[in-house]
Every structure is written in C-alpha cells, then in structure tokens.
Short mmCIF file of C-alpha atoms in Angstrom, two decimals:
data_model
loop_
_atom_site.label_atom_id
_atom_site.label_comp_id
_atom_site.label_asym_id
_atom_site.label_seq_id
_atom_site.Cartn_x
_atom_site.Cartn_y
_atom_site.Cartn_z
CA UNK A 1 15.97 173.75 -16.13
CA UNK A 2 14.44 170.71 -15.09
CA UNK A 3 12.62 168.66 -17.83
CA UNK A 4 9.46 166.99 -16.32
CA UNK A 5 9.91 163.71 -18.11
CA UNK A 6 12.49 162.59 -20.53
CA UNK A 7 12.11 158.94 -21.85
CA UNK A 8 13.74 156.92 -24.49
CA UNK A 9 12.86 153.42 -25.97
CA UNK A 10 15.09 150.53 -27.42
CA UNK A 11 14.06 147.34 -28.96
CA UNK A 12 14.97 144.05 -27.62
CA UNK A 13 15.91 141.16 -30.28
CA UNK A 14 14.03 137.98 -30.26
CA UNK A 15 16.90 135.66 -29.63
CA UNK A 16 18.04 137.72 -26.41
CA UNK A 17 16.51 136.93 -22.86
CA UNK A 18 16.66 139.99 -20.64
CA UNK A 19 15.84 140.39 -16.98
CA UNK A 20 15.63 143.67 -15.05
CA UNK A 21 15.67 143.65 -11.31
CA UNK A 22 16.19 146.94 -9.43
CA UNK A 23 18.16 148.69 -12.09
CA UNK A 24 20.49 145.59 -12.53
CA UNK A 25 20.15 144.09 -16.22
CA UNK A 26 21.15 140.67 -16.97
CA UNK A 27 21.39 139.92 -20.69
CA UNK A 28 21.59 136.30 -22.20
CA UNK A 29 22.26 135.19 -25.54
CA UNK A 30 24.02 132.40 -27.62
CA UNK A 31 27.33 133.36 -26.65
CA UNK A 32 26.58 133.65 -22.75
CA UNK A 33 25.30 135.72 -20.07
CA UNK A 34 26.47 139.42 -19.17
CA UNK A 35 25.28 141.52 -16.04
CA UNK A 36 25.40 145.36 -15.55
CA UNK A 37 24.56 147.48 -12.53
CA UNK A 38 22.68 150.92 -13.27
CA UNK A 39 22.03 151.89 -9.51
CA UNK A 40 24.37 154.65 -9.82
CA UNK A 41 21.90 156.37 -12.22
CA UNK A 42 18.81 158.26 -11.23
CA UNK A 43 16.71 156.48 -14.11
CA UNK A 44 13.76 154.11 -14.27
CA UNK A 45 13.79 151.19 -16.13
CA UNK A 46 10.93 149.07 -17.53
CA UNK A 47 10.60 146.09 -19.61
CA UNK A 48 7.14 146.31 -21.79
CA UNK A 49 5.84 145.59 -25.21
CA UNK A 50 5.04 147.98 -27.98
CA UNK A 51 2.08 147.99 -30.09
CA UNK A 52 3.35 145.43 -32.58
CA UNK A 53 3.96 143.02 -29.53
CA UNK A 54 7.89 143.42 -29.47
CA UNK A 55 9.79 143.52 -26.40
CA UNK A 56 11.10 147.08 -25.62
CA UNK A 57 13.19 148.57 -22.81
CA UNK A 58 12.13 152.00 -21.65
CA UNK A 59 13.86 154.42 -19.68
CA UNK A 60 12.55 157.26 -17.97
CA UNK A 61 14.25 160.24 -16.14
CA UNK A 62 11.82 162.19 -13.94
CA UNK A 63 12.54 165.95 -13.08
CA UNK A 64 16.13 165.62 -14.55
CA UNK A 65 18.75 168.31 -15.37
CA UNK A 66 20.69 168.09 -18.42
CA UNK A 67 22.97 165.51 -17.08
CA UNK A 68 20.30 163.03 -15.98
CA UNK A 69 18.60 163.33 -19.51
CA UNK A 70 22.03 162.62 -20.88
CA UNK A 71 22.56 159.60 -18.94
CA UNK A 72 19.43 158.00 -20.66
CA UNK A 73 21.12 157.60 -23.93
CA UNK A 74 24.23 156.42 -22.31
CA UNK A 75 22.33 153.68 -20.49
CA UNK A 76 20.90 152.62 -23.79
CA UNK A 77 24.17 152.31 -25.61
CA UNK A 78 25.57 150.17 -22.67
CA UNK A 79 22.54 147.61 -22.85
CA UNK A 80 23.09 147.60 -26.65
CA UNK A 81 26.80 146.92 -26.05
CA UNK A 82 25.67 143.80 -23.88
CA UNK A 83 23.31 142.64 -26.44
CA UNK A 84 26.01 142.61 -29.05
CA UNK A 85 28.28 141.06 -26.65
CA UNK A 86 26.14 138.08 -26.10
CA UNK A 87 25.26 137.94 -29.81
CA UNK A 88 28.40 138.90 -31.82
CA UNK A 89 31.26 139.13 -29.27
CA UNK A 90 34.01 141.83 -29.27
CA UNK A 91 37.37 141.21 -31.02
CA UNK A 92 40.37 143.76 -30.67
CA UNK A 93 43.54 143.33 -32.76
CA UNK A 94 46.84 144.50 -31.69
CA UNK A 95 49.99 144.71 -33.33
CA UNK A 96 53.66 144.40 -32.05
CA UNK A 97 55.70 147.54 -33.62
CA UNK A 98 59.52 147.46 -33.17
CA UNK A 99 62.47 149.20 -35.13
CA UNK A 100 65.23 146.95 -33.96
CA UNK A 101 64.71 144.50 -31.03
CA UNK A 102 61.65 141.97 -32.22
CA UNK A 103 59.35 141.75 -29.40
CA UNK A 104 58.70 138.34 -28.60
CA UNK A 105 55.21 137.46 -26.98
CA UNK A 106 54.27 134.15 -25.73
CA UNK A 107 50.65 133.55 -24.82
CA UNK A 108 50.44 131.59 -21.44
CA UNK A 109 47.80 130.37 -18.77
CA UNK A 110 45.90 128.60 -21.58
CA UNK A 111 44.96 131.86 -23.53
CA UNK A 112 44.45 133.88 -20.54
CA UNK A 113 47.77 135.76 -20.01
CA UNK A 114 50.68 137.04 -22.17
CA UNK A 115 54.48 137.32 -21.35
CA UNK A 116 56.47 139.78 -23.44
CA UNK A 117 60.06 139.50 -23.69
CA UNK A 118 63.02 141.48 -25.73
CA UNK A 119 60.84 144.81 -25.63
CA UNK A 120 63.70 147.41 -26.51
CA UNK A 121 66.18 144.58 -25.74
CA UNK A 122 65.42 144.55 -22.06
CA UNK A 123 65.77 141.28 -20.06
CA UNK A 124 62.77 142.30 -17.93
CA UNK A 125 59.81 139.70 -18.71
CA UNK A 126 56.49 141.71 -18.64
CA UNK A 127 53.45 139.57 -17.85
CA UNK A 128 49.84 140.57 -18.35
CA UNK A 129 46.79 138.53 -17.44
CA UNK A 130 43.62 138.98 -19.03
CA UNK A 131 40.47 139.86 -17.43
CA UNK A 132 37.75 137.62 -16.62
CA UNK A 133 36.30 135.95 -20.21
CA UNK A 134 38.87 137.74 -22.19
CA UNK A 135 41.09 135.18 -24.37
CA UNK A 136 44.23 136.18 -26.37
CA UNK A 137 45.61 134.39 -29.30
CA UNK A 138 48.45 134.99 -31.96
CA UNK A 139 47.00 135.52 -35.55
CA UNK A 140 47.95 132.71 -37.94
CA UNK A 141 47.56 134.91 -40.92
CA UNK A 142 49.36 138.22 -39.78
CA UNK A 143 52.88 138.32 -38.29
CA UNK A 144 52.99 140.00 -34.95
CA UNK A 145 49.44 140.31 -34.29
CA UNK A 146 47.44 139.56 -31.28
CA UNK A 147 43.64 138.81 -31.20
CA UNK A 148 41.80 139.53 -28.13
CA UNK A 149 38.20 138.04 -27.81
CA UNK A 150 35.49 138.39 -25.50
CA UNK A 151 31.88 139.32 -24.64
CA UNK A 152 32.05 142.42 -22.47
CA UNK A 153 33.62 145.29 -24.49
CA UNK A 154 34.96 146.96 -21.29
CA UNK A 155 36.82 143.90 -20.16
CA UNK A 156 38.16 143.32 -23.90
CA UNK A 157 39.28 147.12 -24.16
CA UNK A 158 40.73 147.25 -20.57
CA UNK A 159 42.77 143.98 -21.33
CA UNK A 160 43.98 145.63 -24.53
CA UNK A 161 45.11 148.86 -22.45
CA UNK A 162 46.94 146.56 -19.99
CA UNK A 163 49.09 145.17 -22.62
CA UNK A 164 49.78 148.59 -24.21
CA UNK A 165 50.55 150.05 -20.84
CA UNK A 166 53.08 147.19 -20.00
CA UNK A 167 55.02 148.41 -23.14
CA UNK A 168 55.71 152.23 -22.50
CA UNK A 169 59.22 153.37 -23.72
CA UNK A 170 60.65 155.28 -20.65
CA UNK A 171 63.32 157.94 -20.59
CA UNK A 172 63.70 158.04 -24.14
CA UNK A 173 62.11 160.23 -26.83
CA UNK A 174 58.76 158.55 -27.60
CA UNK A 175 58.73 160.38 -31.24
CA UNK A 176 61.91 158.37 -32.08
CA UNK A 177 61.16 155.12 -30.01
CA UNK A 178 57.85 153.98 -31.46
CA UNK A 179 58.35 150.55 -30.16
CA UNK A 180 55.00 148.92 -28.25
CA UNK A 181 51.93 147.00 -28.78
CA UNK A 182 49.16 148.93 -30.09
CA UNK A 183 45.55 148.27 -30.76
CA UNK A 184 45.24 148.30 -34.55
CA UNK A 185 41.67 147.15 -34.94
CA UNK A 186 38.08 146.94 -33.14
CA UNK A 187 35.56 144.73 -34.53
CA UNK A 188 33.35 141.59 -33.77
CA UNK A 189 33.95 137.89 -33.52
CA UNK A 190 31.16 136.98 -35.63
CA UNK A 191 32.01 138.95 -38.87
CA UNK A 192 34.96 136.77 -39.56
CA UNK A 193 33.68 133.57 -38.73
#
C-alpha cells in the first residue's frame, strides 16, 4: 500500500553549516567538511526553520511504499553521522591477536598506511593504505593496539575492514588459529581528548 506523504525532521546544531543542492548534502563543522550524495533515493530534502527558529532538515516521501518510507530514517541517520563526523570525529581501535608469532606492524606513508609483518611467521609483507582522510597510529598506552581516526564513519570502518581482511588465516582451522587484527572498540575522537 502506498502512503500519501511520509516525512521526518531533524534539528541541525548551531555550529554546523549545511548546504543542500539537488539531493547532495554538504556538512561543514569544526573538524572539516563532508559531502554525501542522496540522488539514488526517491526523497525530497528541504532546509527550513521551525517555530522556535531552529534550523531543521525535512525529508519527505510522496506516494512511497514501505521501502521508500524506510529510506527516510536511513537518510536522517546518514546526515547525523556526517554531523557527528565534523564535530566529534570517529575513532576505531584494533587489537593484534596472536598465539605464537608476534605480529609486527609499522606505520608508513606519514600515518596513512600500515605494513604487517610476521603474521603466522610468514615472510610476506602485507601493505594496507588507508582511505582518504583516515589516519592510523599505534596506541602509546596499550600494547598491540592500532587507532584509526577520521571524520567519515564509512571510510574509517572500511579502512579497519581492509586491515582485518589482510590478516585472514588460510588453509588452517580458524577455530584454533585465531591470529589476526580485530576491531576492539568503536567511538569518537573528542570523548578522549
């Protein structure tokens, strides 16, 4: 069944500048600028003000079926992630897990790449380049911990996934060989600073 009009609102914080041009949303804040394209969604985006004078983003779906109306909440979540990214930033922590051969990781390319050596005693050097805007550091406090920072949650999580996928155990029983680099914590940059 089609619903005549479904709509949802979200308030925009005062320290954020947001621009909307043909379903392309540009969010600018203290940590930088992020752009996201929503042209694939059949939704209407409007920047307006409510009765109290606060800026709001209104998203409408006309004559939408269930999937279209569900996309409204998805779009709002994406914009909230953009706002969190330019205000607080995203931080993923990864831990190196090994039973016998200690994994040796060296940060390269001025904190934008990592080289993993001695994984399961293999001689192969595994190189992973971070995606745009993501930096990687070794944790000073915790042994065998990597810290990935960035503004875009998708790029930070995809960079973590690339590191994780480089350390897959092949041709062995993965219940026994649990070596690898795994995401241990997801959070914001500003909370710790």
